[in-house]
């Protein structure tokens, strides 16, 4: 199954839609709880199988899902 990032990077048919749909935001993890994480702004998101997450890690988030870890905390 392709990752959301791969889909967004390889999809070129409707760029205006992708500009809106494929906007990732970077946050720092403040708390971890099983399959959920709480970000530094208090927002609760799903970890979506991203492995090796720790408090303080910087992650890219799309909607309410962590799509990748980008920096160790």
Short mmCIF file of N, CA and C in Angstrom, two decimals:
data_model
loop_
_atom_site.label_atom_id
_atom_site.label_comp_id
_atom_site.label_asym_id
_atom_site.label_seq_id
_atom_site.Cartn_x
_atom_site.Cartn_y
_atom_site.Cartn_z
N UNK A 1 0.85 -1.17 0.00
CA UNK A 1 0.00 0.00 0.00
C UNK A 1 0.89 1.24 0.00
N UNK A 2 0.63 2.15 -0.88
CA UNK A 2 1.43 3.37 -0.99
C UNK A 2 1.17 4.30 0.18
N UNK A 3 2.21 4.98 0.60
CA UNK A 3 2.03 5.96 1.68
C UNK A 3 1.32 7.19 1.14
N UNK A 4 0.72 7.94 2.04
CA UNK A 4 0.03 9.17 1.63
C UNK A 4 1.01 10.12 0.97
N UNK A 5 2.23 10.22 1.49
CA UNK A 5 3.24 11.11 0.89
C UNK A 5 3.53 10.68 -0.54
N UNK A 6 3.71 9.38 -0.79
CA UNK A 6 4.00 8.90 -2.14
C UNK A 6 2.85 9.20 -3.09
N UNK A 7 1.64 9.01 -2.64
CA UNK A 7 0.48 9.31 -3.47
C UNK A 7 0.47 10.79 -3.84
N UNK A 8 0.70 11.65 -2.86
CA UNK A 8 0.67 13.09 -3.12
C UNK A 8 1.80 13.53 -4.03
N UNK A 9 2.98 12.95 -3.87
CA UNK A 9 4.12 13.35 -4.69
C UNK A 9 3.99 12.87 -6.13
N UNK A 10 3.30 11.76 -6.36
CA UNK A 10 3.21 11.18 -7.69
C UNK A 10 1.92 11.51 -8.43
N UNK A 11 1.02 12.20 -7.80
CA UNK A 11 -0.27 12.51 -8.39
C UNK A 11 -0.19 13.89 -9.02
N UNK A 12 -0.38 13.98 -10.33
CA UNK A 12 -0.21 15.26 -11.01
C UNK A 12 -1.44 15.72 -11.78
N UNK A 13 -2.52 14.97 -11.75
CA UNK A 13 -3.67 15.31 -12.59
C UNK A 13 -4.35 16.61 -12.17
N UNK A 14 -4.54 16.82 -10.90
CA UNK A 14 -5.23 18.01 -10.44
C UNK A 14 -4.44 18.71 -9.33
N UNK A 15 -3.42 19.47 -9.71
CA UNK A 15 -2.55 20.08 -8.72
C UNK A 15 -3.26 21.01 -7.74
N UNK A 16 -4.31 21.70 -8.18
CA UNK A 16 -5.01 22.61 -7.26
C UNK A 16 -5.64 21.84 -6.11
N UNK A 17 -6.17 20.68 -6.40
CA UNK A 17 -6.75 19.85 -5.35
C UNK A 17 -5.65 19.33 -4.44
N UNK A 18 -4.53 18.93 -5.02
CA UNK A 18 -3.43 18.39 -4.21
C UNK A 18 -2.83 19.45 -3.30
N UNK A 19 -2.78 20.69 -3.75
CA UNK A 19 -2.25 21.75 -2.89
C UNK A 19 -3.02 21.80 -1.59
N UNK A 20 -4.32 21.56 -1.68
CA UNK A 20 -5.15 21.57 -0.48
C UNK A 20 -5.08 20.23 0.25
N UNK A 21 -5.21 19.15 -0.50
CA UNK A 21 -5.29 17.82 0.11
C UNK A 21 -3.97 17.34 0.70
N UNK A 22 -2.87 17.70 0.10
CA UNK A 22 -1.58 17.12 0.49
C UNK A 22 -0.71 18.13 1.23
N UNK A 23 -1.32 18.90 2.08
CA UNK A 23 -0.58 19.83 2.91
C UNK A 23 -0.26 19.16 4.23
N UNK A 24 1.02 18.98 4.48
CA UNK A 24 1.45 18.38 5.73
C UNK A 24 1.85 19.48 6.69
N UNK A 25 1.59 19.27 7.96
CA UNK A 25 2.02 20.21 8.99
C UNK A 25 2.96 19.47 9.92
N UNK A 26 3.96 20.18 10.43
CA UNK A 26 4.94 19.58 11.32
C UNK A 26 4.64 19.97 12.76
N UNK A 27 4.62 18.97 13.63
CA UNK A 27 4.34 19.18 15.05
C UNK A 27 5.31 18.34 15.87
N UNK A 28 5.38 18.65 17.16
CA UNK A 28 6.17 17.87 18.11
C UNK A 28 5.22 17.05 18.98
N UNK A 29 5.59 15.79 19.21
CA UNK A 29 4.76 14.92 20.04
C UNK A 29 4.96 15.29 21.51
N UNK A 30 3.85 15.51 22.21
CA UNK A 30 3.90 15.84 23.64
C UNK A 30 3.56 14.63 24.51
N UNK A 31 2.75 13.69 23.97
CA UNK A 31 2.33 12.53 24.75
C UNK A 31 1.97 11.40 23.80
N UNK A 32 2.27 10.17 24.20
CA UNK A 32 1.91 9.00 23.42
C UNK A 32 1.01 8.09 24.24
N UNK A 33 -0.02 7.53 23.58
CA UNK A 33 -0.95 6.64 24.26
C UNK A 33 -1.44 5.59 23.27
N UNK A 34 -0.77 4.43 23.25
CA UNK A 34 -1.11 3.34 22.33
C UNK A 34 -1.07 3.81 20.88
N UNK A 35 -2.21 3.83 20.20
CA UNK A 35 -2.28 4.22 18.79
C UNK A 35 -2.54 5.71 18.60
N UNK A 36 -2.53 6.47 19.67
CA UNK A 36 -2.79 7.91 19.60
C UNK A 36 -1.58 8.69 20.09
N UNK A 37 -1.50 9.93 19.64
CA UNK A 37 -0.47 10.84 20.13
C UNK A 37 -1.13 12.19 20.38
N UNK A 38 -0.62 12.91 21.34
CA UNK A 38 -1.07 14.28 21.59
C UNK A 38 0.08 15.18 21.18
N UNK A 39 -0.23 16.16 20.34
CA UNK A 39 0.79 17.07 19.83
C UNK A 39 0.99 18.23 20.79
N UNK A 40 2.03 19.04 20.54
CA UNK A 40 2.35 20.13 21.46
C UNK A 40 1.24 21.17 21.55
N UNK A 41 0.34 21.20 20.57
CA UNK A 41 -0.78 22.15 20.61
C UNK A 41 -2.03 21.54 21.25
N UNK A 42 -1.92 20.32 21.78
CA UNK A 42 -3.04 19.67 22.44
C UNK A 42 -3.91 18.82 21.54
N UNK A 43 -3.63 18.82 20.26
CA UNK A 43 -4.42 18.06 19.29
C UNK A 43 -4.11 16.57 19.38
N UNK A 44 -5.15 15.73 19.37
CA UNK A 44 -4.98 14.28 19.43
C UNK A 44 -5.04 13.73 18.01
N UNK A 45 -4.04 12.91 17.65
CA UNK A 45 -3.95 12.33 16.31
C UNK A 45 -3.66 10.84 16.41
N UNK A 46 -3.85 10.14 15.32
CA UNK A 46 -3.55 8.71 15.23
C UNK A 46 -2.11 8.52 14.76
N UNK A 47 -1.45 7.48 15.28
CA UNK A 47 -0.07 7.21 14.87
C UNK A 47 -0.01 6.44 13.55
N UNK A 48 -1.08 5.80 13.16
CA UNK A 48 -1.22 5.13 11.86
C UNK A 48 -0.06 4.18 11.54
N UNK A 49 0.44 3.49 12.54
CA UNK A 49 1.48 2.50 12.29
C UNK A 49 2.88 3.05 12.13
N UNK A 50 3.06 4.36 12.26
CA UNK A 50 4.41 4.92 12.20
C UNK A 50 5.15 4.40 13.43
N UNK A 51 6.29 3.78 13.20
CA UNK A 51 6.98 3.11 14.30
C UNK A 51 8.04 3.99 14.95
N UNK A 52 8.46 3.58 16.12
CA UNK A 52 9.57 4.19 16.86
C UNK A 52 9.31 5.67 17.19
N UNK A 53 8.09 5.98 17.59
CA UNK A 53 7.76 7.36 17.98
C UNK A 53 8.05 7.56 19.46
N UNK A 54 8.56 8.75 19.78
CA UNK A 54 8.87 9.10 21.16
C UNK A 54 8.42 10.53 21.43
N UNK A 55 8.20 10.84 22.69
CA UNK A 55 7.88 12.21 23.08
C UNK A 55 9.04 13.11 22.64
N UNK A 56 8.69 14.24 22.02
CA UNK A 56 9.69 15.18 21.53
C UNK A 56 10.02 15.04 20.05
N UNK A 57 9.62 13.91 19.43
CA UNK A 57 9.85 13.72 18.00
C UNK A 57 9.04 14.72 17.20
N UNK A 58 9.61 15.18 16.09
CA UNK A 58 8.87 16.02 15.15
C UNK A 58 8.29 15.09 14.08
N UNK A 59 7.00 15.32 13.78
CA UNK A 59 6.29 14.47 12.83
C UNK A 59 5.50 15.32 11.85
N UNK A 60 5.30 14.78 10.66
CA UNK A 60 4.41 15.40 9.69
C UNK A 60 3.03 14.82 9.89
N UNK A 61 2.03 15.70 9.91
CA UNK A 61 0.65 15.29 10.16
C UNK A 61 -0.21 15.75 8.99
N UNK A 62 -1.09 14.86 8.55
CA UNK A 62 -2.10 15.18 7.54
C UNK A 62 -3.44 14.85 8.16
N UNK A 63 -4.36 15.80 8.15
CA UNK A 63 -5.67 15.63 8.81
C UNK A 63 -5.40 15.29 10.27
N UNK A 64 -5.81 14.14 10.73
CA UNK A 64 -5.56 13.73 12.12
C UNK A 64 -4.71 12.47 12.18
N UNK A 65 -3.76 12.37 11.23
CA UNK A 65 -2.93 11.17 11.14
C UNK A 65 -1.46 11.55 11.00
N UNK A 66 -0.61 10.93 11.81
CA UNK A 66 0.84 11.10 11.64
C UNK A 66 1.23 10.27 10.43
N UNK A 67 1.89 10.90 9.45
CA UNK A 67 2.27 10.16 8.26
C UNK A 67 3.75 9.79 8.25
N UNK A 68 4.57 10.53 9.00
CA UNK A 68 5.99 10.17 9.06
C UNK A 68 6.68 10.92 10.18
N UNK A 69 7.72 10.30 10.70
CA UNK A 69 8.58 10.97 11.67
C UNK A 69 9.69 11.64 10.88
N UNK A 70 9.96 12.91 11.18
CA UNK A 70 10.98 13.61 10.41
C UNK A 70 12.22 13.97 11.22
N UNK A 71 12.10 13.91 12.55
CA UNK A 71 13.26 14.27 13.38
C UNK A 71 13.10 13.67 14.77
N UNK A 72 14.20 13.13 15.27
CA UNK A 72 14.22 12.59 16.64
C UNK A 72 14.09 13.73 17.63
N UNK A 73 13.39 13.48 18.74
CA UNK A 73 13.19 14.50 19.76
C UNK A 73 14.28 14.59 20.77
#
